[in-house]
Structures are given as structure tokens and as C-alpha cells.
């Protein structure tokens, strides 16, 4: 793109034909950049000095940061963000920022600048979590929720379903509620078919995302509290083989990118 745009300012013998991109005032470029996404701004910054200067402007990146970004910075050691320009603050917050002893993390979506959050299993209140008859902590580099226990054999992922049972008999109920009265719930059979037709994944041995519902946050103040639960309370049969990793709270319009694994 840079090469093609540069050609607009030169003749066939390399002589300038007239005013070109390099003559656009940096303030005008910065005004245009406020309508572009961060990746687009970074790509255009390669064109010339005016574009590069506009791409570093605090006024541009201030508009890409969420209004409550200072609250997110409080999760970061002060020495990491003091005296940083807004562009570098955006870059800092677009990487996962852990908190709550590393059990939760928050980050900005690199395209929209919107806030996303993940809560690991260790950040949840799970009934019977300390009873080894019911739950075990399993180290993994993967995430989400799936049936069956996996291991690696000769560098390849291998799933075992020896202890997987009971999830096809009754559905699991997912619920969320907010402090301002919003409610959402849904039910899913975790082991009802061999394939999840929405994602194209096989449910056994694959991580599956389940959408619980949506809620609206109109402002940062007062704080909106969210409660989330997953329940399958039925004493008529036993259940086993479920692995749980994380809960994600992300803007609704980013769900498709989350499903494709391109959100972070």
C-alpha cells in the first residue's frame, strides 16, 4: 500500500508532480486517524514522516482507549506505565493484564479498544473443589470447557473418555445476573451428540464455548456486578469427565472473532 501511494507523488522519472501525501499537515492526518482502527493506523504510519508523527499523537490514541482505562492501569505496576505516551499505554493494555493472584485477566481488543475479561477456574467458586473425589487440578496450556481427560503422546494430543458419563441424561443450566436486575439463562446437553453443529467441533475431547447470555453496561459508575453459575443438580445419576477452564466476558460484537480464536 505504501509503495502504490508513494507513486502518486512522483512522475515516471522520479520527479515530483506536485503536492503529495508528504505535504498533508500532520494535524489533518491525525484527524483522519481518529476514524481508523489501531492496526490501520500502525500500517499507515509507515508511509512518511507526517503519517508517522500523527500515528504517535496522544490525541489519536486517547480516543482509542476506553473511558475507564485508568482503572485498568491500576492493575499494572506504576513503573510500567508512568510517562508512557497514549500509544504505548494502548499497546500495554492490549496484552492480558493478570490480577487477583493471576486467576483473572483483562485486556483491550486490539481492533476496537473494547475491554475483555477472562476468569480462570481457580478464580471461580466451585462446589467440592477441595474434595479429590470430585475435582482435580490439571495443568494445561489450553482453555474453555470439554469432556474427557487429555494427555500428550509422542507430542500429539490424546483424549481419554474412560470416566466421561452422565452429561447426556440431563442438561446443564447456565445463568447470569447483574446487580441492576438483568437476567439470562440457557440449557445445554454437554454430551448430546458427537458433533456440535454450530461450531463444527466434536464435543468429546474438544474445547467448547457455551454462550450464556448478554447484558448491557451503560456506564462505569456505578459498578455493574455480574454473577455467573453452571449447575446440573440431579441425584438420580452420577456424572464425570468434565474439564472446566475459563469464563470470558467480551463485547457481543466480538463473539465471532472469539469463536475463531482471533480475539487476543
PDB file of C-alpha atoms in Angstrom:
ATOM      1  CA  UNK A   1       0.000   0.000   0.000  1.00  0.00           C
ATOM      2  CA  UNK A   2       2.829   2.372   0.874  1.00  0.00           C
ATOM      3  CA  UNK A   3       4.546   1.836  -2.470  1.00  0.00           C
ATOM      4  CA  UNK A   4       1.382   2.438  -4.501  1.00  0.00           C
ATOM      5  CA  UNK A   5       0.542   5.620  -2.603  1.00  0.00           C
ATOM      6  CA  UNK A   6       4.091   6.912  -2.967  1.00  0.00           C
ATOM      7  CA  UNK A   7       3.801   6.549  -6.748  1.00  0.00           C
ATOM      8  CA  UNK A   8       1.029   9.123  -6.741  1.00  0.00           C
ATOM      9  CA  UNK A   9       3.522  11.829  -5.785  1.00  0.00           C
ATOM     10  CA  UNK A  10       6.185  11.107  -8.417  1.00  0.00           C
ATOM     11  CA  UNK A  11       6.488  11.165 -12.174  1.00  0.00           C
ATOM     12  CA  UNK A  12       7.838   8.313 -14.221  1.00  0.00           C
ATOM     13  CA  UNK A  13      11.384   9.686 -13.867  1.00  0.00           C
ATOM     14  CA  UNK A  14      11.112  10.148 -10.105  1.00  0.00           C
ATOM     15  CA  UNK A  15      10.431  13.897 -10.327  1.00  0.00           C
ATOM     16  CA  UNK A  16       7.673  15.277  -8.103  1.00  0.00           C
ATOM     17  CA  UNK A  17       4.462  16.096  -9.960  1.00  0.00           C
ATOM     18  CA  UNK A  18       3.054  18.345  -7.250  1.00  0.00           C
ATOM     19  CA  UNK A  19       1.706  18.190  -3.714  1.00  0.00           C
ATOM     20  CA  UNK A  20       1.567  14.639  -2.374  1.00  0.00           C
ATOM     21  CA  UNK A  21       0.897  12.697   0.775  1.00  0.00           C
ATOM     22  CA  UNK A  22       4.010  14.094   2.401  1.00  0.00           C
ATOM     23  CA  UNK A  23       2.555  17.614   2.146  1.00  0.00           C
ATOM     24  CA  UNK A  24      -0.576  16.854   4.164  1.00  0.00           C
ATOM     25  CA  UNK A  25      -0.348  18.600   7.556  1.00  0.00           C
ATOM     26  CA  UNK A  26       0.202  16.214  10.431  1.00  0.00           C
ATOM     27  CA  UNK A  27      -2.853  17.646  12.236  1.00  0.00           C
ATOM     28  CA  UNK A  28      -5.064  16.712   9.281  1.00  0.00           C
ATOM     29  CA  UNK A  29      -3.659  13.194   9.185  1.00  0.00           C
ATOM     30  CA  UNK A  30      -4.293  12.865  12.930  1.00  0.00           C
ATOM     31  CA  UNK A  31      -7.917  13.906  12.377  1.00  0.00           C
ATOM     32  CA  UNK A  32      -8.358  11.157   9.781  1.00  0.00           C
ATOM     33  CA  UNK A  33      -6.696   8.615  12.067  1.00  0.00           C
ATOM     34  CA  UNK A  34      -9.391   9.105  14.698  1.00  0.00           C
ATOM     35  CA  UNK A  35     -11.769   7.265  12.338  1.00  0.00           C
ATOM     36  CA  UNK A  36      -9.433   4.303  11.756  1.00  0.00           C
ATOM     37  CA  UNK A  37      -8.662   1.203  13.783  1.00  0.00           C
ATOM     38  CA  UNK A  38      -5.329   0.821  15.620  1.00  0.00           C
ATOM     39  CA  UNK A  39      -3.987  -1.763  13.110  1.00  0.00           C
ATOM     40  CA  UNK A  40      -4.863   0.571  10.223  1.00  0.00           C
ATOM     41  CA  UNK A  41      -3.109   3.477  11.941  1.00  0.00           C
ATOM     42  CA  UNK A  42       0.031   1.436  12.516  1.00  0.00           C
ATOM     43  CA  UNK A  43       0.128   0.340   8.873  1.00  0.00           C
ATOM     44  CA  UNK A  44      -0.262   3.899   7.557  1.00  0.00           C
ATOM     45  CA  UNK A  45       2.439   5.160   9.916  1.00  0.00           C
ATOM     46  CA  UNK A  46       4.986   3.596   7.561  1.00  0.00           C
ATOM     47  CA  UNK A  47       4.175   5.955   4.686  1.00  0.00           C
ATOM     48  CA  UNK A  48       6.061   9.116   5.654  1.00  0.00           C
ATOM     49  CA  UNK A  49       7.086  11.410   8.486  1.00  0.00           C
ATOM     50  CA  UNK A  50       3.733  13.218   8.747  1.00  0.00           C
ATOM     51  CA  UNK A  51       1.816   9.950   8.992  1.00  0.00           C
ATOM     52  CA  UNK A  52       4.320   8.577  11.487  1.00  0.00           C
ATOM     53  CA  UNK A  53       4.030  11.663  13.661  1.00  0.00           C
ATOM     54  CA  UNK A  54       0.223  11.593  13.558  1.00  0.00           C
ATOM     55  CA  UNK A  55       0.262   7.894  14.428  1.00  0.00           C
ATOM     56  CA  UNK A  56       2.088   8.733  17.651  1.00  0.00           C
ATOM     57  CA  UNK A  57      -0.238  11.551  18.673  1.00  0.00           C
ATOM     58  CA  UNK A  58      -1.760  11.299  22.151  1.00  0.00           C
ATOM     59  CA  UNK A  59      -4.955  12.889  20.845  1.00  0.00           C
ATOM     60  CA  UNK A  60      -5.413   9.990  18.409  1.00  0.00           C
ATOM     61  CA  UNK A  61      -4.790   7.209  20.926  1.00  0.00           C
ATOM     62  CA  UNK A  62      -6.786   8.886  23.670  1.00  0.00           C
ATOM     63  CA  UNK A  63      -9.854   8.225  21.510  1.00  0.00           C
ATOM     64  CA  UNK A  64      -8.898   4.567  21.040  1.00  0.00           C
ATOM     65  CA  UNK A  65      -8.641   3.937  24.777  1.00  0.00           C
ATOM     66  CA  UNK A  66     -11.830   3.200  26.776  1.00  0.00           C
ATOM     67  CA  UNK A  67     -13.005   5.954  29.094  1.00  0.00           C
ATOM     68  CA  UNK A  68     -12.085   3.864  32.150  1.00  0.00           C
ATOM     69  CA  UNK A  69      -8.610   2.835  31.014  1.00  0.00           C
ATOM     70  CA  UNK A  70      -7.109   4.440  34.133  1.00  0.00           C
ATOM     71  CA  UNK A  71      -8.900   1.795  36.203  1.00  0.00           C
ATOM     72  CA  UNK A  72      -7.162  -0.884  34.154  1.00  0.00           C
ATOM     73  CA  UNK A  73      -3.795   0.784  34.684  1.00  0.00           C
ATOM     74  CA  UNK A  74      -4.273   0.413  38.440  1.00  0.00           C
ATOM     75  CA  UNK A  75      -3.768  -3.327  37.886  1.00  0.00           C
ATOM     76  CA  UNK A  76      -0.293  -2.663  36.455  1.00  0.00           C
ATOM     77  CA  UNK A  77       2.784  -1.644  38.491  1.00  0.00           C
ATOM     78  CA  UNK A  78       3.108   2.166  38.166  1.00  0.00           C
ATOM     79  CA  UNK A  79       6.663   1.994  36.864  1.00  0.00           C
ATOM     80  CA  UNK A  80       5.391   0.149  33.773  1.00  0.00           C
ATOM     81  CA  UNK A  81       3.110   2.950  32.562  1.00  0.00           C
ATOM     82  CA  UNK A  82       4.337   6.208  34.101  1.00  0.00           C
ATOM     83  CA  UNK A  83       5.343   8.759  31.465  1.00  0.00           C
ATOM     84  CA  UNK A  84       4.243   6.465  28.629  1.00  0.00           C
ATOM     85  CA  UNK A  85       2.550   8.088  25.616  1.00  0.00           C
ATOM     86  CA  UNK A  86      -1.033   7.008  24.948  1.00  0.00           C
ATOM     87  CA  UNK A  87       0.040   4.790  22.044  1.00  0.00           C
ATOM     88  CA  UNK A  88       2.259   2.734  24.336  1.00  0.00           C
ATOM     89  CA  UNK A  89      -0.458   2.604  27.002  1.00  0.00           C
ATOM     90  CA  UNK A  90      -2.809   1.114  24.410  1.00  0.00           C
ATOM     91  CA  UNK A  91      -0.139  -1.437  23.469  1.00  0.00           C
ATOM     92  CA  UNK A  92       0.399  -2.275  27.151  1.00  0.00           C
ATOM     93  CA  UNK A  93      -3.305  -2.826  27.839  1.00  0.00           C
ATOM     94  CA  UNK A  94      -3.896  -4.778  24.626  1.00  0.00           C
ATOM     95  CA  UNK A  95      -1.883  -7.599  26.199  1.00  0.00           C
ATOM     96  CA  UNK A  96      -3.511  -9.639  29.000  1.00  0.00           C
ATOM     97  CA  UNK A  97      -3.115  -7.955  32.381  1.00  0.00           C
ATOM     98  CA  UNK A  98      -3.398 -10.537  35.205  1.00  0.00           C
ATOM     99  CA  UNK A  99      -4.915  -9.711  38.597  1.00  0.00           C
ATOM    100  CA  UNK A 100      -6.485 -11.454  41.585  1.00  0.00           C
ATOM    101  CA  UNK A 101      -3.361 -13.590  42.088  1.00  0.00           C
ATOM    102  CA  UNK A 102      -3.248 -14.330  38.371  1.00  0.00           C
ATOM    103  CA  UNK A 103      -6.666 -16.006  38.377  1.00  0.00           C
ATOM    104  CA  UNK A 104      -8.215 -13.310  36.197  1.00  0.00           C
ATOM    105  CA  UNK A 105      -7.010 -11.164  33.337  1.00  0.00           C
ATOM    106  CA  UNK A 106      -8.263  -8.187  31.401  1.00  0.00           C
ATOM    107  CA  UNK A 107      -7.180  -6.724  28.065  1.00  0.00           C
ATOM    108  CA  UNK A 108      -8.242  -4.371  25.293  1.00  0.00           C
ATOM    109  CA  UNK A 109      -9.304  -5.749  21.952  1.00  0.00           C
ATOM    110  CA  UNK A 110      -6.587  -4.671  19.513  1.00  0.00           C
ATOM    111  CA  UNK A 111      -9.062  -3.617  16.816  1.00  0.00           C
ATOM    112  CA  UNK A 112     -11.846  -1.892  18.734  1.00  0.00           C
ATOM    113  CA  UNK A 113     -10.159  -0.995  22.034  1.00  0.00           C
ATOM    114  CA  UNK A 114     -13.042  -2.537  23.951  1.00  0.00           C
ATOM    115  CA  UNK A 115     -12.496  -4.257  27.276  1.00  0.00           C
ATOM    116  CA  UNK A 116     -12.417  -8.066  27.510  1.00  0.00           C
ATOM    117  CA  UNK A 117     -12.014 -10.253  30.577  1.00  0.00           C
ATOM    118  CA  UNK A 118     -11.250 -13.886  31.389  1.00  0.00           C
ATOM    119  CA  UNK A 119     -11.749 -15.711  34.692  1.00  0.00           C
ATOM    120  CA  UNK A 120      -9.880 -18.974  35.164  1.00  0.00           C
ATOM    121  CA  UNK A 121     -11.273 -21.968  37.034  1.00  0.00           C
ATOM    122  CA  UNK A 122      -9.153 -21.007  40.046  1.00  0.00           C
ATOM    123  CA  UNK A 123     -10.985 -17.683  40.171  1.00  0.00           C
ATOM    124  CA  UNK A 124     -14.386 -19.387  40.451  1.00  0.00           C
ATOM    125  CA  UNK A 125     -16.270 -20.747  43.455  1.00  0.00           C
ATOM    126  CA  UNK A 126     -16.744 -24.430  42.571  1.00  0.00           C
ATOM    127  CA  UNK A 127     -18.698 -26.760  44.843  1.00  0.00           C
ATOM    128  CA  UNK A 128     -16.490 -29.563  46.146  1.00  0.00           C
ATOM    129  CA  UNK A 129     -13.340 -28.158  44.551  1.00  0.00           C
ATOM    130  CA  UNK A 130     -11.173 -29.258  47.512  1.00  0.00           C
ATOM    131  CA  UNK A 131     -12.510 -32.820  47.502  1.00  0.00           C
ATOM    132  CA  UNK A 132     -10.269 -35.001  45.316  1.00  0.00           C
ATOM    133  CA  UNK A 133     -13.141 -37.438  44.833  1.00  0.00           C
ATOM    134  CA  UNK A 134     -14.851 -34.857  42.648  1.00  0.00           C
ATOM    135  CA  UNK A 135     -12.258 -32.496  41.182  1.00  0.00           C
ATOM    136  CA  UNK A 136      -8.568 -32.462  40.306  1.00  0.00           C
ATOM    137  CA  UNK A 137      -6.418 -29.584  39.122  1.00  0.00           C
ATOM    138  CA  UNK A 138      -4.900 -30.455  35.746  1.00  0.00           C
ATOM    139  CA  UNK A 139      -2.141 -28.299  34.257  1.00  0.00           C
ATOM    140  CA  UNK A 140      -2.853 -27.357  30.662  1.00  0.00           C
ATOM    141  CA  UNK A 141      -1.920 -24.727  28.097  1.00  0.00           C
ATOM    142  CA  UNK A 142      -5.399 -24.953  26.614  1.00  0.00           C
ATOM    143  CA  UNK A 143      -8.658 -23.331  27.698  1.00  0.00           C
ATOM    144  CA  UNK A 144     -12.529 -23.477  27.693  1.00  0.00           C
ATOM    145  CA  UNK A 145     -14.678 -26.487  28.680  1.00  0.00           C
ATOM    146  CA  UNK A 146     -14.668 -30.055  27.348  1.00  0.00           C
ATOM    147  CA  UNK A 147     -15.470 -33.677  28.103  1.00  0.00           C
ATOM    148  CA  UNK A 148     -12.739 -36.240  28.678  1.00  0.00           C
ATOM    149  CA  UNK A 149      -9.212 -36.040  30.007  1.00  0.00           C
ATOM    150  CA  UNK A 150      -6.394 -35.440  27.573  1.00  0.00           C
ATOM    151  CA  UNK A 151      -2.681 -36.142  27.616  1.00  0.00           C
ATOM    152  CA  UNK A 152       0.192 -35.942  25.158  1.00  0.00           C
ATOM    153  CA  UNK A 153       1.683 -38.970  23.487  1.00  0.00           C
ATOM    154  CA  UNK A 154       4.653 -38.542  21.142  1.00  0.00           C
ATOM    155  CA  UNK A 155       3.870 -34.834  21.050  1.00  0.00           C
ATOM    156  CA  UNK A 156       0.262 -35.368  19.965  1.00  0.00           C
ATOM    157  CA  UNK A 157      -2.885 -34.628  21.934  1.00  0.00           C
ATOM    158  CA  UNK A 158      -4.703 -37.785  23.051  1.00  0.00           C
ATOM    159  CA  UNK A 159      -8.093 -37.764  24.811  1.00  0.00           C
ATOM    160  CA  UNK A 160      -9.376 -40.395  27.222  1.00  0.00           C
ATOM    161  CA  UNK A 161     -13.116 -40.788  27.846  1.00  0.00           C
ATOM    162  CA  UNK A 162     -12.868 -43.595  30.400  1.00  0.00           C
ATOM    163  CA  UNK A 163     -14.523 -41.524  33.136  1.00  0.00           C
ATOM    164  CA  UNK A 164     -16.850 -39.466  30.918  1.00  0.00           C
ATOM    165  CA  UNK A 165     -20.502 -40.200  31.660  1.00  0.00           C
ATOM    166  CA  UNK A 166     -23.847 -38.703  32.660  1.00  0.00           C
ATOM    167  CA  UNK A 167     -23.789 -35.481  30.639  1.00  0.00           C
ATOM    168  CA  UNK A 168     -26.261 -36.746  28.034  1.00  0.00           C
ATOM    169  CA  UNK A 169     -29.043 -37.503  30.532  1.00  0.00           C
ATOM    170  CA  UNK A 170     -29.962 -34.045  31.840  1.00  0.00           C
ATOM    171  CA  UNK A 171     -28.987 -30.588  30.526  1.00  0.00           C
ATOM    172  CA  UNK A 172     -26.642 -28.240  32.338  1.00  0.00           C
ATOM    173  CA  UNK A 173     -28.133 -24.861  33.241  1.00  0.00           C
ATOM    174  CA  UNK A 174     -26.080 -21.709  32.653  1.00  0.00           C
ATOM    175  CA  UNK A 175     -27.209 -18.492  34.356  1.00  0.00           C
ATOM    176  CA  UNK A 176     -26.013 -14.934  34.774  1.00  0.00           C
ATOM    177  CA  UNK A 177     -27.426 -11.965  36.637  1.00  0.00           C
ATOM    178  CA  UNK A 178     -26.325  -8.379  37.167  1.00  0.00           C
ATOM    179  CA  UNK A 179     -26.639  -6.003  40.095  1.00  0.00           C
ATOM    180  CA  UNK A 180     -29.076  -3.828  38.105  1.00  0.00           C
ATOM    181  CA  UNK A 181     -31.531  -6.691  37.566  1.00  0.00           C
ATOM    182  CA  UNK A 182     -30.581  -8.141  34.182  1.00  0.00           C
ATOM    183  CA  UNK A 183     -31.024 -11.907  33.876  1.00  0.00           C
ATOM    184  CA  UNK A 184     -30.099 -14.528  31.283  1.00  0.00           C
ATOM    185  CA  UNK A 185     -30.109 -18.314  31.270  1.00  0.00           C
ATOM    186  CA  UNK A 186     -29.848 -21.265  28.907  1.00  0.00           C
ATOM    187  CA  UNK A 187     -29.508 -25.043  28.986  1.00  0.00           C
ATOM    188  CA  UNK A 188     -27.160 -27.353  27.104  1.00  0.00           C
ATOM    189  CA  UNK A 189     -26.632 -31.088  26.945  1.00  0.00           C
ATOM    190  CA  UNK A 190     -22.863 -31.304  27.130  1.00  0.00           C
ATOM    191  CA  UNK A 191     -22.686 -34.768  25.580  1.00  0.00           C
ATOM    192  CA  UNK A 192     -25.832 -34.995  23.483  1.00  0.00           C
ATOM    193  CA  UNK A 193     -24.279 -35.582  20.037  1.00  0.00           C
ATOM    194  CA  UNK A 194     -20.917 -36.443  18.581  1.00  0.00           C
ATOM    195  CA  UNK A 195     -20.695 -33.082  16.864  1.00  0.00           C
ATOM    196  CA  UNK A 196     -21.564 -29.525  17.824  1.00  0.00           C
ATOM    197  CA  UNK A 197     -23.221 -28.239  14.664  1.00  0.00           C
ATOM    198  CA  UNK A 198     -22.791 -24.548  15.477  1.00  0.00           C
ATOM    199  CA  UNK A 199     -19.004 -24.707  15.659  1.00  0.00           C
ATOM    200  CA  UNK A 200     -18.378 -27.878  13.688  1.00  0.00           C
ATOM    201  CA  UNK A 201     -16.419 -29.351  16.602  1.00  0.00           C
ATOM    202  CA  UNK A 202     -16.813 -32.757  18.157  1.00  0.00           C
ATOM    203  CA  UNK A 203     -17.913 -32.187  21.745  1.00  0.00           C
ATOM    204  CA  UNK A 204     -15.902 -35.015  23.258  1.00  0.00           C
ATOM    205  CA  UNK A 205     -12.232 -34.192  23.569  1.00  0.00           C
ATOM    206  CA  UNK A 206     -12.583 -30.653  22.151  1.00  0.00           C
ATOM    207  CA  UNK A 207     -12.894 -27.371  23.985  1.00  0.00           C
ATOM    208  CA  UNK A 208     -16.372 -25.916  23.543  1.00  0.00           C
ATOM    209  CA  UNK A 209     -17.540 -22.342  24.181  1.00  0.00           C
ATOM    210  CA  UNK A 210     -21.078 -22.007  25.537  1.00  0.00           C
ATOM    211  CA  UNK A 211     -22.738 -18.597  25.295  1.00  0.00           C
ATOM    212  CA  UNK A 212     -24.691 -17.919  28.495  1.00  0.00           C
ATOM    213  CA  UNK A 213     -26.347 -14.632  27.589  1.00  0.00           C
ATOM    214  CA  UNK A 214     -25.886 -10.912  27.149  1.00  0.00           C
ATOM    215  CA  UNK A 215     -26.084  -7.907  29.452  1.00  0.00           C
ATOM    216  CA  UNK A 216     -25.693  -4.161  28.968  1.00  0.00           C
ATOM    217  CA  UNK A 217     -23.337  -1.851  30.860  1.00  0.00           C
ATOM    218  CA  UNK A 218     -24.323   1.757  30.247  1.00  0.00           C
ATOM    219  CA  UNK A 219     -21.602   3.439  32.321  1.00  0.00           C
ATOM    220  CA  UNK A 220     -18.607   2.712  34.527  1.00  0.00           C
ATOM    221  CA  UNK A 221     -20.337   4.216  37.542  1.00  0.00           C
ATOM    222  CA  UNK A 222     -22.000   2.735  39.436  1.00  0.00           C
ATOM    223  CA  UNK A 223     -20.117  -0.544  39.088  1.00  0.00           C
ATOM    224  CA  UNK A 224     -22.118  -3.357  37.474  1.00  0.00           C
ATOM    225  CA  UNK A 225     -21.643  -6.644  39.317  1.00  0.00           C
ATOM    226  CA  UNK A 226     -22.100  -9.876  37.381  1.00  0.00           C
ATOM    227  CA  UNK A 227     -22.835 -13.308  38.846  1.00  0.00           C
ATOM    228  CA  UNK A 228     -22.411 -16.456  36.786  1.00  0.00           C
ATOM    229  CA  UNK A 229     -23.270 -20.071  37.507  1.00  0.00           C
ATOM    230  CA  UNK A 230     -23.230 -23.514  35.867  1.00  0.00           C
ATOM    231  CA  UNK A 231     -25.441 -26.129  37.529  1.00  0.00           C
ATOM    232  CA  UNK A 232     -26.553 -29.687  36.980  1.00  0.00           C
ATOM    233  CA  UNK A 233     -28.216 -30.729  40.231  1.00  0.00           C
ATOM    234  CA  UNK A 234     -29.656 -34.212  39.878  1.00  0.00           C
ATOM    235  CA  UNK A 235     -29.075 -37.016  42.367  1.00  0.00           C
ATOM    236  CA  UNK A 236     -30.547 -39.755  40.166  1.00  0.00           C
ATOM    237  CA  UNK A 237     -27.340 -40.372  38.263  1.00  0.00           C
ATOM    238  CA  UNK A 238     -23.612 -39.750  38.543  1.00  0.00           C
ATOM    239  CA  UNK A 239     -21.568 -37.559  36.218  1.00  0.00           C
ATOM    240  CA  UNK A 240     -17.874 -37.424  35.403  1.00  0.00           C
ATOM    241  CA  UNK A 241     -15.208 -36.458  32.913  1.00  0.00           C
ATOM    242  CA  UNK A 242     -15.889 -32.705  32.695  1.00  0.00           C
ATOM    243  CA  UNK A 243     -12.980 -30.243  32.360  1.00  0.00           C
ATOM    244  CA  UNK A 244     -13.576 -26.539  33.040  1.00  0.00           C
ATOM    245  CA  UNK A 245     -11.066 -23.798  32.333  1.00  0.00           C
ATOM    246  CA  UNK A 246     -12.288 -20.232  31.813  1.00  0.00           C
ATOM    247  CA  UNK A 247     -15.218 -17.856  31.615  1.00  0.00           C
ATOM    248  CA  UNK A 248     -14.928 -14.998  29.113  1.00  0.00           C
ATOM    249  CA  UNK A 249     -16.748 -11.674  29.302  1.00  0.00           C
ATOM    250  CA  UNK A 250     -16.446  -9.954  25.932  1.00  0.00           C
ATOM    251  CA  UNK A 251     -18.434  -7.408  23.890  1.00  0.00           C
ATOM    252  CA  UNK A 252     -21.200  -9.067  21.899  1.00  0.00           C
ATOM    253  CA  UNK A 253     -19.897  -7.994  18.502  1.00  0.00           C
ATOM    254  CA  UNK A 254     -16.554  -9.708  19.200  1.00  0.00           C
ATOM    255  CA  UNK A 255     -18.063 -13.175  19.714  1.00  0.00           C
ATOM    256  CA  UNK A 256     -17.355 -14.311  16.158  1.00  0.00           C
ATOM    257  CA  UNK A 257     -13.676 -13.399  16.445  1.00  0.00           C
ATOM    258  CA  UNK A 258     -13.596 -15.152  19.817  1.00  0.00           C
ATOM    259  CA  UNK A 259     -15.056 -18.291  18.239  1.00  0.00           C
ATOM    260  CA  UNK A 260     -12.351 -18.254  15.553  1.00  0.00           C
ATOM    261  CA  UNK A 261      -9.659 -17.800  18.201  1.00  0.00           C
ATOM    262  CA  UNK A 262      -8.521 -14.427  16.825  1.00  0.00           C
ATOM    263  CA  UNK A 263      -9.691 -12.166  19.646  1.00  0.00           C
ATOM    264  CA  UNK A 264      -6.415 -11.702  21.529  1.00  0.00           C
TER     265      UNK A 264
END
